[in-house]
């Protein structure tokens, strides 16, 4: 019965000020609620739907901002890498290395992440069964990684839609890995808005509550002070001022199933 | 915040003795836990995978047994009908008329059920979206039915597999109908065992807990004293002596989200 | 290398005149192209999306019209039945009894159809794997039916969408049954138009050509002189004056794979 | 009515001798049948199911072998790249740069491929709708690529299964790109064999025939002299001595739909 992990932040590393504001507020809420907080933002959105989408500040500037968040706000940080060349630099700054869902079978990326010595958090591919994620875990462990987490973020369900199959939670926990539920990417409608992805913010709460009760070790949430102005994933982001209320419910459910 | 409804019993009406034993035990547990209990068993399994599968005692004998359960044990009863000719007789005995998932678009069946004046519980077809169940509700309401419930029991996900999409729970509740989660049919593997359907009993608990936290009005469970000897749906039935422990967790989660 | 079977007609039996016009024209085209023609129209659409949808003339009047088509135009006729009570009357008029996809697991309906002694054509449920259709075939054969056909009409693929998995064609042919490809229901978007189903007429041609080349014994098509005015399934119906051109391509492909 | 393109070879670049044997035989068959042949083998299998799977000779040795095939056998060659660092070297040898399906949304990879000036062939992700592939095409075109092809290789359909939705063929052709049908990866059962992927070789022929009739510009096939001994994708590879017979059928169908 370790405390629930909460990985949260804006989808993209839009600016240091924005990130600091989110990190500070989240740290404060998590402190009060007894959750273990990790700040997350991407320095590069390498697989946006279209070429004109915002990508972020890039590796160098992004890691700089994350290091500053880490030292100034005093919270651990996680971000995602997109090819093996980014692993070393990322491993020097980040507390957790995240592997994007589309890349969860890329052997070199998983091995490079493992070699950083940092915990590796692998998002389950939308096209991968829960039991096949064991192979991804083994790639990291085989590369020397001692600490692997898995993240459920929905499975392909027809076109432009994802479904959260909560059977995946116990299946993936059975590999001996903490399992995180990504409450906001799970409500994406991939490509569903033409040149970008749509989202169904109204389902963040029921799915989060459901996953906590079904049994998880952590939650992942994209949080933004003004989701409708977010440069990335706005339609499925949670408003910063709505987080606390949701997390209070999460804590109550977590205690009920403890 | 009405008490949670619990619809439970053996899949098929195997014998009066078996049913009475299950109903008595379930009524006692539900009384203690503050749940509202309804006994369920099918008098006819009209769509078994193969011709040689057990079907049940049939309409007349089956309704007789259900009437006896109702009066002897003192619990309301629900069963499913399979064509419009069965509605009238069923309506004279049952407290709730259930419409099977495969038949949830059959207009005459829905109208005949509505005309009994009894509450109608419609299982969501494995091939129907949550929002399209509004049309089934409207068929019952248009036929004079005042009281309609909807039951989530999984959606087709590739072949021989179902996935529970918990987004369906708030979507269907928005029609103004109580929504029930069918915890045991949802873990069926349809046709997955060759001449019969398989099941994944190990997922009943996490899915039940998840659905209660996500928000539902009732639970549906196939319960049998010896699931491995059940004449129908054994692989996805819950053992009678495992029910209480699960329901205690359900009540704790229900209270946490109240 | 028997001639390809072509089952075609308006979705619903709108009027005798309309049906006669379609049957006559189709018979003429099929005669010229060497196809074996069977007229199809439904006397009752028992599972329309909503209560207000057109249903058809009903059993008695409908069978009367079909009998008249049969004798006046000189073509065999097929229609679908929706509960066991309709089988006997239908068997006295129809050349082939069709079982709707949603009802393909209803044991009594399959047995009643078998008992007519007429060939039975079972549509594959949108929720059934190709290999599990063997159980439906066995129910008809076990009920004395000697002649069973299977119809591919798409599988559930997420919500409001169907996908044609052409692997089903050889799988179902391996049961020793002729396999028909339903080219127009396969392009339905179930429930996709709110209170009715949408359709993608533009995909009728590529899917038809693909299925003929992959290997089938027959085609099924909803054909209407004015699809946009059809009382049922207009969005996925083929225009009567577009049929001949498509069937000429079908015949060329059929000859190429003979 | 350009000649059909045929991209074929062993999945992995196992040895120069094996590749040369396949290329020579395929070139001879294609010459005779009037098909436009391109040799394909992967120098690195970067996303195998498990760490212990065979990966190939790597970039340098692999491109060397492909260059030798190109000059000795006199056929154009295609191979896939897995991160942007490989694009430049690959562009100096290959006639077509292939983007793997899992990586079809990786912006940097698509741009790096575009910058080689060579035609880019993008495999449709198992998790991407046909219409969303327009975004991938635009990424290549936006990066200066003038010549883009798209490859259908199946869409996620539940777990461990793919379905070929032939509607994708006309949808993707509407972008003004040649569309290739990958007949052998489409019959993979991803992860379906535990530590590797299974396959259903028996469906290569019906799906190939179906896709050619539905309308495509090219075919992609993994061909191996001894599929059961292939170091990669054996279960879904076609035997070298079975290719000619299949391609003769392909040509007949192609002529029938011309």
PDB file of N, CA, C and O in Angstrom, chain B residues 178-240:
ATOM      1  N   UNK B 178     -31.620   3.894 -15.094  1.00  0.00           N
ATOM      2  CA  UNK B 178     -30.605   3.240 -14.262  1.00  0.00           C
ATOM      3  C   UNK B 178     -29.712   2.375 -15.148  1.00  0.00           C
ATOM      4  O   UNK B 178     -30.195   1.761 -16.109  1.00  0.00           O
ATOM      5  N   UNK B 179     -28.437   2.349 -14.853  1.00  0.00           N
ATOM      6  CA  UNK B 179     -27.494   1.541 -15.628  1.00  0.00           C
ATOM      7  C   UNK B 179     -26.889   0.468 -14.725  1.00  0.00           C
ATOM      8  O   UNK B 179     -26.419   0.749 -13.624  1.00  0.00           O
ATOM      9  N   UNK B 180     -26.962  -0.764 -15.239  1.00  0.00           N
ATOM     10  CA  UNK B 180     -26.496  -1.944 -14.508  1.00  0.00           C
ATOM     11  C   UNK B 180     -25.227  -2.438 -15.178  1.00  0.00           C
ATOM     12  O   UNK B 180     -25.139  -2.442 -16.394  1.00  0.00           O
ATOM     13  N   UNK B 181     -24.248  -2.883 -14.400  1.00  0.00           N
ATOM     14  CA  UNK B 181     -23.065  -3.507 -14.995  1.00  0.00           C
ATOM     15  C   UNK B 181     -23.148  -5.018 -14.816  1.00  0.00           C
ATOM     16  O   UNK B 181     -23.240  -5.507 -13.683  1.00  0.00           O
ATOM     17  N   UNK B 182     -23.127  -5.714 -15.927  1.00  0.00           N
ATOM     18  CA  UNK B 182     -23.175  -7.174 -15.908  1.00  0.00           C
ATOM     19  C   UNK B 182     -21.736  -7.680 -15.800  1.00  0.00           C
ATOM     20  O   UNK B 182     -20.998  -7.754 -16.790  1.00  0.00           O
ATOM     21  N   UNK B 183     -21.365  -8.025 -14.578  1.00  0.00           N
ATOM     22  CA  UNK B 183     -19.955  -8.312 -14.284  1.00  0.00           C
ATOM     23  C   UNK B 183     -19.497  -9.671 -14.778  1.00  0.00           C
ATOM     24  O   UNK B 183     -18.295  -9.898 -14.924  1.00  0.00           O
ATOM     25  N   UNK B 184     -20.431 -10.556 -15.038  1.00  0.00           N
ATOM     26  CA  UNK B 184     -19.981 -11.905 -15.405  1.00  0.00           C
ATOM     27  C   UNK B 184     -20.090 -12.163 -16.911  1.00  0.00           C
ATOM     28  O   UNK B 184     -19.192 -12.770 -17.496  1.00  0.00           O
ATOM     29  N   UNK B 185     -21.153 -11.689 -17.583  1.00  0.00           N
ATOM     30  CA  UNK B 185     -21.169 -11.853 -19.047  1.00  0.00           C
ATOM     31  C   UNK B 185     -20.076 -11.017 -19.696  1.00  0.00           C
ATOM     32  O   UNK B 185     -19.607 -11.334 -20.793  1.00  0.00           O
ATOM     33  N   UNK B 186     -19.681  -9.927 -19.021  1.00  0.00           N
ATOM     34  CA  UNK B 186     -18.636  -9.064 -19.584  1.00  0.00           C
ATOM     35  C   UNK B 186     -17.286  -9.757 -19.678  1.00  0.00           C
ATOM     36  O   UNK B 186     -16.415  -9.318 -20.422  1.00  0.00           O
ATOM     37  N   UNK B 187     -17.099 -10.820 -18.910  1.00  0.00           N
ATOM     38  CA  UNK B 187     -15.818 -11.525 -18.980  1.00  0.00           C
ATOM     39  C   UNK B 187     -15.911 -12.808 -19.808  1.00  0.00           C
ATOM     40  O   UNK B 187     -14.999 -13.641 -19.787  1.00  0.00           O
ATOM     41  N   UNK B 188     -17.031 -12.948 -20.533  1.00  0.00           N
ATOM     42  CA  UNK B 188     -17.140 -14.074 -21.466  1.00  0.00           C
ATOM     43  C   UNK B 188     -16.146 -13.923 -22.608  1.00  0.00           C
ATOM     44  O   UNK B 188     -15.810 -12.808 -23.015  1.00  0.00           O
ATOM     45  N   UNK B 189     -15.736 -15.063 -23.141  1.00  0.00           N
ATOM     46  CA  UNK B 189     -15.016 -15.094 -24.412  1.00  0.00           C
ATOM     47  C   UNK B 189     -15.968 -15.779 -25.378  1.00  0.00           C
ATOM     48  O   UNK B 189     -16.012 -17.008 -25.442  1.00  0.00           O
ATOM     49  N   UNK B 190     -16.765 -14.995 -26.127  1.00  0.00           N
ATOM     50  CA  UNK B 190     -17.868 -15.602 -26.887  1.00  0.00           C
ATOM     51  C   UNK B 190     -17.366 -16.635 -27.892  1.00  0.00           C
ATOM     52  O   UNK B 190     -16.490 -16.343 -28.702  1.00  0.00           O
ATOM     53  N   UNK B 191     -17.923 -17.815 -27.801  1.00  0.00           N
ATOM     54  CA  UNK B 191     -17.534 -18.872 -28.734  1.00  0.00           C
ATOM     55  C   UNK B 191     -16.094 -19.323 -28.554  1.00  0.00           C
ATOM     56  O   UNK B 191     -15.598 -20.150 -29.303  1.00  0.00           O
ATOM     57  N   UNK B 192     -15.431 -18.762 -27.511  1.00  0.00           N
ATOM     58  CA  UNK B 192     -13.996 -18.969 -27.374  1.00  0.00           C
ATOM     59  C   UNK B 192     -13.582 -20.362 -26.951  1.00  0.00           C
ATOM     60  O   UNK B 192     -12.395 -20.675 -26.895  1.00  0.00           O
ATOM     61  N   UNK B 193     -14.549 -21.201 -26.653  1.00  0.00           N
ATOM     62  CA  UNK B 193     -14.194 -22.563 -26.247  1.00  0.00           C
ATOM     63  C   UNK B 193     -14.744 -23.581 -27.252  1.00  0.00           C
ATOM     64  O   UNK B 193     -15.148 -24.669 -26.885  1.00  0.00           O
ATOM     65  N   UNK B 194     -14.774 -23.199 -28.546  1.00  0.00           N
ATOM     66  CA  UNK B 194     -15.252 -24.115 -29.587  1.00  0.00           C
ATOM     67  C   UNK B 194     -16.762 -24.156 -29.592  1.00  0.00           C
ATOM     68  O   UNK B 194     -17.427 -23.222 -29.989  1.00  0.00           O
ATOM     69  N   UNK B 195     -17.335 -25.240 -29.097  1.00  0.00           N
ATOM     70  CA  UNK B 195     -18.786 -25.390 -29.093  1.00  0.00           C
ATOM     71  C   UNK B 195     -19.478 -24.657 -27.950  1.00  0.00           C
ATOM     72  O   UNK B 195     -20.665 -24.811 -27.745  1.00  0.00           O
ATOM     73  N   UNK B 196     -18.752 -23.873 -27.160  1.00  0.00           N
ATOM     74  CA  UNK B 196     -19.383 -23.081 -26.105  1.00  0.00           C
ATOM     75  C   UNK B 196     -18.527 -21.844 -25.867  1.00  0.00           C
ATOM     76  O   UNK B 196     -17.484 -21.678 -26.488  1.00  0.00           O
ATOM     77  N   UNK B 197     -18.979 -20.971 -24.979  1.00  0.00           N
ATOM     78  CA  UNK B 197     -18.217 -19.756 -24.707  1.00  0.00           C
ATOM     79  C   UNK B 197     -17.305 -19.949 -23.518  1.00  0.00           C
ATOM     80  O   UNK B 197     -17.669 -20.595 -22.538  1.00  0.00           O
ATOM     81  N   UNK B 198     -16.116 -19.385 -23.589  1.00  0.00           N
ATOM     82  CA  UNK B 198     -15.188 -19.418 -22.470  1.00  0.00           C
ATOM     83  C   UNK B 198     -15.408 -18.218 -21.571  1.00  0.00           C
ATOM     84  O   UNK B 198     -16.326 -17.431 -21.777  1.00  0.00           O
ATOM     85  N   UNK B 199     -14.574 -18.113 -20.547  1.00  0.00           N
ATOM     86  CA  UNK B 199     -14.737 -16.988 -19.634  1.00  0.00           C
ATOM     87  C   UNK B 199     -13.487 -16.743 -18.836  1.00  0.00           C
ATOM     88  O   UNK B 199     -12.612 -17.609 -18.748  1.00  0.00           O
ATOM     89  N   UNK B 200     -13.390 -15.549 -18.285  1.00  0.00           N
ATOM     90  CA  UNK B 200     -12.197 -15.151 -17.543  1.00  0.00           C
ATOM     91  C   UNK B 200     -12.625 -14.675 -16.162  1.00  0.00           C
ATOM     92  O   UNK B 200     -12.709 -13.483 -15.897  1.00  0.00           O
ATOM     93  N   UNK B 201     -12.914 -15.630 -15.290  1.00  0.00           N
ATOM     94  CA  UNK B 201     -13.458 -15.341 -13.971  1.00  0.00           C
ATOM     95  C   UNK B 201     -12.584 -14.365 -13.184  1.00  0.00           C
ATOM     96  O   UNK B 201     -13.074 -13.589 -12.375  1.00  0.00           O
ATOM     97  N   UNK B 202     -11.261 -14.403 -13.447  1.00  0.00           N
ATOM     98  CA  UNK B 202     -10.323 -13.584 -12.683  1.00  0.00           C
ATOM     99  C   UNK B 202     -10.535 -12.087 -12.887  1.00  0.00           C
ATOM    100  O   UNK B 202     -10.027 -11.276 -12.117  1.00  0.00           O
ATOM    101  N   UNK B 203     -11.277 -11.721 -13.955  1.00  0.00           N
ATOM    102  CA  UNK B 203     -11.479 -10.293 -14.196  1.00  0.00           C
ATOM    103  C   UNK B 203     -12.807  -9.777 -13.630  1.00  0.00           C
ATOM    104  O   UNK B 203     -13.118  -8.596 -13.761  1.00  0.00           O
ATOM    105  N   UNK B 204     -13.611 -10.640 -13.036  1.00  0.00           N
ATOM    106  CA  UNK B 204     -14.893 -10.185 -12.478  1.00  0.00           C
ATOM    107  C   UNK B 204     -14.645  -9.120 -11.409  1.00  0.00           C
ATOM    108  O   UNK B 204     -15.281  -8.068 -11.423  1.00  0.00           O
ATOM    109  N   UNK B 205     -13.707  -9.390 -10.516  1.00  0.00           N
ATOM    110  CA  UNK B 205     -13.490  -8.444  -9.414  1.00  0.00           C
ATOM    111  C   UNK B 205     -12.970  -7.080  -9.874  1.00  0.00           C
ATOM    112  O   UNK B 205     -13.586  -6.060  -9.538  1.00  0.00           O
ATOM    113  N   UNK B 206     -11.876  -7.011 -10.644  1.00  0.00           N
ATOM    114  CA  UNK B 206     -11.428  -5.657 -11.031  1.00  0.00           C
ATOM    115  C   UNK B 206     -12.466  -4.899 -11.857  1.00  0.00           C
ATOM    116  O   UNK B 206     -12.624  -3.683 -11.674  1.00  0.00           O
ATOM    117  N   UNK B 207     -13.177  -5.580 -12.751  1.00  0.00           N
ATOM    118  CA  UNK B 207     -14.164  -4.854 -13.568  1.00  0.00           C
ATOM    119  C   UNK B 207     -15.338  -4.392 -12.710  1.00  0.00           C
ATOM    120  O   UNK B 207     -15.860  -3.287 -12.898  1.00  0.00           O
ATOM    121  N   UNK B 208     -15.762  -5.233 -11.773  1.00  0.00           N
ATOM    122  CA  UNK B 208     -16.857  -4.832 -10.888  1.00  0.00           C
ATOM    123  C   UNK B 208     -16.471  -3.606 -10.081  1.00  0.00           C
ATOM    124  O   UNK B 208     -17.225  -2.623 -10.007  1.00  0.00           O
ATOM    125  N   UNK B 209     -15.301  -3.655  -9.467  1.00  0.00           N
ATOM    126  CA  UNK B 209     -14.849  -2.517  -8.665  1.00  0.00           C
ATOM    127  C   UNK B 209     -14.742  -1.262  -9.535  1.00  0.00           C
ATOM    128  O   UNK B 209     -15.162  -0.168  -9.121  1.00  0.00           O
ATOM    129  N   UNK B 210     -14.195  -1.427 -10.736  1.00  0.00           N
ATOM    130  CA  UNK B 210     -14.056  -0.287 -11.635  1.00  0.00           C
ATOM    131  C   UNK B 210     -15.398   0.321 -12.002  1.00  0.00           C
ATOM    132  O   UNK B 210     -15.574   1.546 -11.985  1.00  0.00           O
ATOM    133  N   UNK B 211     -16.362  -0.529 -12.322  1.00  0.00           N
ATOM    134  CA  UNK B 211     -17.670  -0.015 -12.757  1.00  0.00           C
ATOM    135  C   UNK B 211     -18.389   0.690 -11.612  1.00  0.00           C
ATOM    136  O   UNK B 211     -19.024   1.734 -11.811  1.00  0.00           O
ATOM    137  N   UNK B 212     -18.284   0.133 -10.405  1.00  0.00           N
ATOM    138  CA  UNK B 212     -18.941   0.767  -9.252  1.00  0.00           C
ATOM    139  C   UNK B 212     -18.344   2.156  -9.024  1.00  0.00           C
ATOM    140  O   UNK B 212     -19.071   3.133  -8.810  1.00  0.00           O
ATOM    141  N   UNK B 213     -17.028   2.257  -9.132  1.00  0.00           N
ATOM    142  CA  UNK B 213     -16.388   3.562  -8.926  1.00  0.00           C
ATOM    143  C   UNK B 213     -16.709   4.525 -10.060  1.00  0.00           C
ATOM    144  O   UNK B 213     -16.903   5.726  -9.839  1.00  0.00           O
ATOM    145  N   UNK B 214     -16.772   4.020 -11.274  1.00  0.00           N
ATOM    146  CA  UNK B 214     -17.067   4.886 -12.420  1.00  0.00           C
ATOM    147  C   UNK B 214     -18.487   5.443 -12.314  1.00  0.00           C
ATOM    148  O   UNK B 214     -18.757   6.556 -12.764  1.00  0.00           O
ATOM    149  N   UNK B 215     -19.379   4.655 -11.696  1.00  0.00           N
ATOM    150  CA  UNK B 215     -20.739   5.143 -11.476  1.00  0.00           C
ATOM    151  C   UNK B 215     -21.805   4.298 -12.136  1.00  0.00           C
ATOM    152  O   UNK B 215     -22.034   4.420 -13.338  1.00  0.00           O
ATOM    153  N   UNK B 216     -22.483   3.466 -11.355  1.00  0.00           N
ATOM    154  CA  UNK B 216     -23.591   2.651 -11.859  1.00  0.00           C
ATOM    155  C   UNK B 216     -24.700   2.612 -10.819  1.00  0.00           C
ATOM    156  O   UNK B 216     -24.518   3.042  -9.676  1.00  0.00           O
ATOM    157  N   UNK B 217     -25.845   2.074 -11.251  1.00  0.00           N
ATOM    158  CA  UNK B 217     -27.004   1.966 -10.363  1.00  0.00           C
ATOM    159  C   UNK B 217     -27.223   0.541  -9.887  1.00  0.00           C
ATOM    160  O   UNK B 217     -27.993   0.315  -8.954  1.00  0.00           O
ATOM    161  N   UNK B 218     -26.569  -0.393 -10.554  1.00  0.00           N
ATOM    162  CA  UNK B 218     -26.768  -1.765 -10.144  1.00  0.00           C
ATOM    163  C   UNK B 218     -25.719  -2.689 -10.723  1.00  0.00           C
ATOM    164  O   UNK B 218     -24.973  -2.319 -11.636  1.00  0.00           O
ATOM    165  N   UNK B 219     -25.665  -3.890 -10.187  1.00  0.00           N
ATOM    166  CA  UNK B 219     -24.761  -4.930 -10.655  1.00  0.00           C
ATOM    167  C   UNK B 219     -25.568  -6.157 -11.036  1.00  0.00           C
ATOM    168  O   UNK B 219     -26.606  -6.439 -10.435  1.00  0.00           O
ATOM    169  N   UNK B 220     -25.068  -6.900 -11.997  1.00  0.00           N
ATOM    170  CA  UNK B 220     -25.679  -8.149 -12.445  1.00  0.00           C
ATOM    171  C   UNK B 220     -24.586  -9.208 -12.379  1.00  0.00           C
ATOM    172  O   UNK B 220     -23.477  -8.986 -12.871  1.00  0.00           O
ATOM    173  N   UNK B 221     -24.906 -10.342 -11.761  1.00  0.00           N
ATOM    174  CA  UNK B 221     -23.885 -11.384 -11.622  1.00  0.00           C
ATOM    175  C   UNK B 221     -24.487 -12.764 -11.738  1.00  0.00           C
ATOM    176  O   UNK B 221     -25.510 -13.036 -11.100  1.00  0.00           O
ATOM    177  N   UNK B 222     -23.841 -13.606 -12.483  1.00  0.00           N
ATOM    178  CA  UNK B 222     -24.206 -15.008 -12.478  1.00  0.00           C
ATOM    179  C   UNK B 222     -23.475 -15.664 -11.319  1.00  0.00           C
ATOM    180  O   UNK B 222     -22.241 -15.611 -11.258  1.00  0.00           O
ATOM    181  N   UNK B 223     -24.256 -16.270 -10.446  1.00  0.00           N
ATOM    182  CA  UNK B 223     -23.700 -16.846  -9.226  1.00  0.00           C
ATOM    183  C   UNK B 223     -24.143 -18.301  -9.155  1.00  0.00           C
ATOM    184  O   UNK B 223     -25.296 -18.611  -9.442  1.00  0.00           O
ATOM    185  N   UNK B 224     -23.231 -19.171  -8.816  1.00  0.00           N
ATOM    186  CA  UNK B 224     -23.555 -20.601  -8.789  1.00  0.00           C
ATOM    187  C   UNK B 224     -22.778 -21.235  -7.633  1.00  0.00           C
ATOM    188  O   UNK B 224     -21.622 -20.866  -7.403  1.00  0.00           O
ATOM    189  N   UNK B 225     -23.400 -22.168  -6.916  1.00  0.00           N
ATOM    190  CA  UNK B 225     -22.664 -22.806  -5.811  1.00  0.00           C
ATOM    191  C   UNK B 225     -21.419 -23.539  -6.309  1.00  0.00           C
ATOM    192  O   UNK B 225     -20.404 -23.594  -5.619  1.00  0.00           O
ATOM    193  N   UNK B 226     -21.484 -24.092  -7.513  1.00  0.00           N
ATOM    194  CA  UNK B 226     -20.328 -24.804  -8.077  1.00  0.00           C
ATOM    195  C   UNK B 226     -20.175 -24.420  -9.541  1.00  0.00           C
ATOM    196  O   UNK B 226     -20.619 -25.145 -10.439  1.00  0.00           O
ATOM    197  N   UNK B 227     -19.541 -23.284  -9.798  1.00  0.00           N
ATOM    198  CA  UNK B 227     -19.468 -22.788 -11.184  1.00  0.00           C
ATOM    199  C   UNK B 227     -18.972 -23.832 -12.179  1.00  0.00           C
ATOM    200  O   UNK B 227     -19.435 -23.862 -13.319  1.00  0.00           O
ATOM    201  N   UNK B 228     -18.058 -24.685 -11.750  1.00  0.00           N
ATOM    202  CA  UNK B 228     -17.505 -25.637 -12.714  1.00  0.00           C
ATOM    203  C   UNK B 228     -18.505 -26.725 -13.090  1.00  0.00           C
ATOM    204  O   UNK B 228     -18.297 -27.466 -14.048  1.00  0.00           O
ATOM    205  N   UNK B 229     -19.598 -26.814 -12.323  1.00  0.00           N
ATOM    206  CA  UNK B 229     -20.642 -27.789 -12.664  1.00  0.00           C
ATOM    207  C   UNK B 229     -21.881 -27.104 -13.228  1.00  0.00           C
ATOM    208  O   UNK B 229     -22.892 -27.764 -13.503  1.00  0.00           O
ATOM    209  N   UNK B 230     -21.835 -25.791 -13.384  1.00  0.00           N
ATOM    210  CA  UNK B 230     -23.001 -25.067 -13.914  1.00  0.00           C
ATOM    211  C   UNK B 230     -23.331 -25.572 -15.316  1.00  0.00           C
ATOM    212  O   UNK B 230     -22.434 -25.892 -16.098  1.00  0.00           O
ATOM    213  N   UNK B 231     -24.629 -25.658 -15.623  1.00  0.00           N
ATOM    214  CA  UNK B 231     -25.032 -26.146 -16.942  1.00  0.00           C
ATOM    215  C   UNK B 231     -24.908 -25.059 -18.005  1.00  0.00           C
ATOM    216  O   UNK B 231     -25.139 -25.297 -19.177  1.00  0.00           O
ATOM    217  N   UNK B 232     -24.575 -23.868 -17.599  1.00  0.00           N
ATOM    218  CA  UNK B 232     -24.490 -22.737 -18.529  1.00  0.00           C
ATOM    219  C   UNK B 232     -23.579 -21.670 -17.943  1.00  0.00           C
ATOM    220  O   UNK B 232     -23.706 -21.344 -16.765  1.00  0.00           O
ATOM    221  N   UNK B 233     -22.673 -21.136 -18.755  1.00  0.00           N
ATOM    222  CA  UNK B 233     -21.840 -19.986 -18.363  1.00  0.00           C
ATOM    223  C   UNK B 233     -20.971 -20.229 -17.135  1.00  0.00           C
ATOM    224  O   UNK B 233     -20.554 -19.269 -16.477  1.00  0.00           O
ATOM    225  N   UNK B 234     -20.676 -21.496 -16.849  1.00  0.00           N
ATOM    226  CA  UNK B 234     -19.800 -21.780 -15.714  1.00  0.00           C
ATOM    227  C   UNK B 234     -18.492 -20.987 -15.741  1.00  0.00           C
ATOM    228  O   UNK B 234     -18.107 -20.388 -14.742  1.00  0.00           O
ATOM    229  N   UNK B 235     -17.798 -20.969 -16.891  1.00  0.00           N
ATOM    230  CA  UNK B 235     -16.471 -20.328 -16.907  1.00  0.00           C
ATOM    231  C   UNK B 235     -16.485 -18.866 -16.503  1.00  0.00           C
ATOM    232  O   UNK B 235     -15.466 -18.330 -16.093  1.00  0.00           O
ATOM    233  N   UNK B 236     -17.630 -18.206 -16.641  1.00  0.00           N
ATOM    234  CA  UNK B 236     -17.660 -16.805 -16.218  1.00  0.00           C
ATOM    235  C   UNK B 236     -18.578 -16.570 -15.017  1.00  0.00           C
ATOM    236  O   UNK B 236     -18.924 -15.426 -14.726  1.00  0.00           O
ATOM    237  N   UNK B 237     -18.974 -17.634 -14.312  1.00  0.00           N
ATOM    238  CA  UNK B 237     -19.813 -17.456 -13.123  1.00  0.00           C
ATOM    239  C   UNK B 237     -18.962 -17.276 -11.872  1.00  0.00           C
ATOM    240  O   UNK B 237     -17.829 -17.736 -11.804  1.00  0.00           O
ATOM    241  N   UNK B 238     -19.563 -16.602 -10.913  1.00  0.00           N
ATOM    242  CA  UNK B 238     -18.909 -16.365  -9.637  1.00  0.00           C
ATOM    243  C   UNK B 238     -19.387 -17.444  -8.659  1.00  0.00           C
ATOM    244  O   UNK B 238     -20.564 -17.809  -8.654  1.00  0.00           O
ATOM    245  N   UNK B 239     -18.484 -17.931  -7.826  1.00  0.00           N
ATOM    246  CA  UNK B 239     -18.868 -18.932  -6.831  1.00  0.00           C
ATOM    247  C   UNK B 239     -19.705 -18.268  -5.731  1.00  0.00           C
ATOM    248  O   UNK B 239     -19.384 -17.163  -5.287  1.00  0.00           O
ATOM    249  N   UNK B 240     -20.772 -18.944  -5.324  1.00  0.00           N
ATOM    250  CA  UNK B 240     -21.678 -18.393  -4.317  1.00  0.00           C
ATOM    251  C   UNK B 240     -20.919 -17.979  -3.057  1.00  0.00           C
ATOM    252  O   UNK B 240     -21.207 -16.934  -2.458  1.00  0.00           O
TER     253      UNK B 240
END
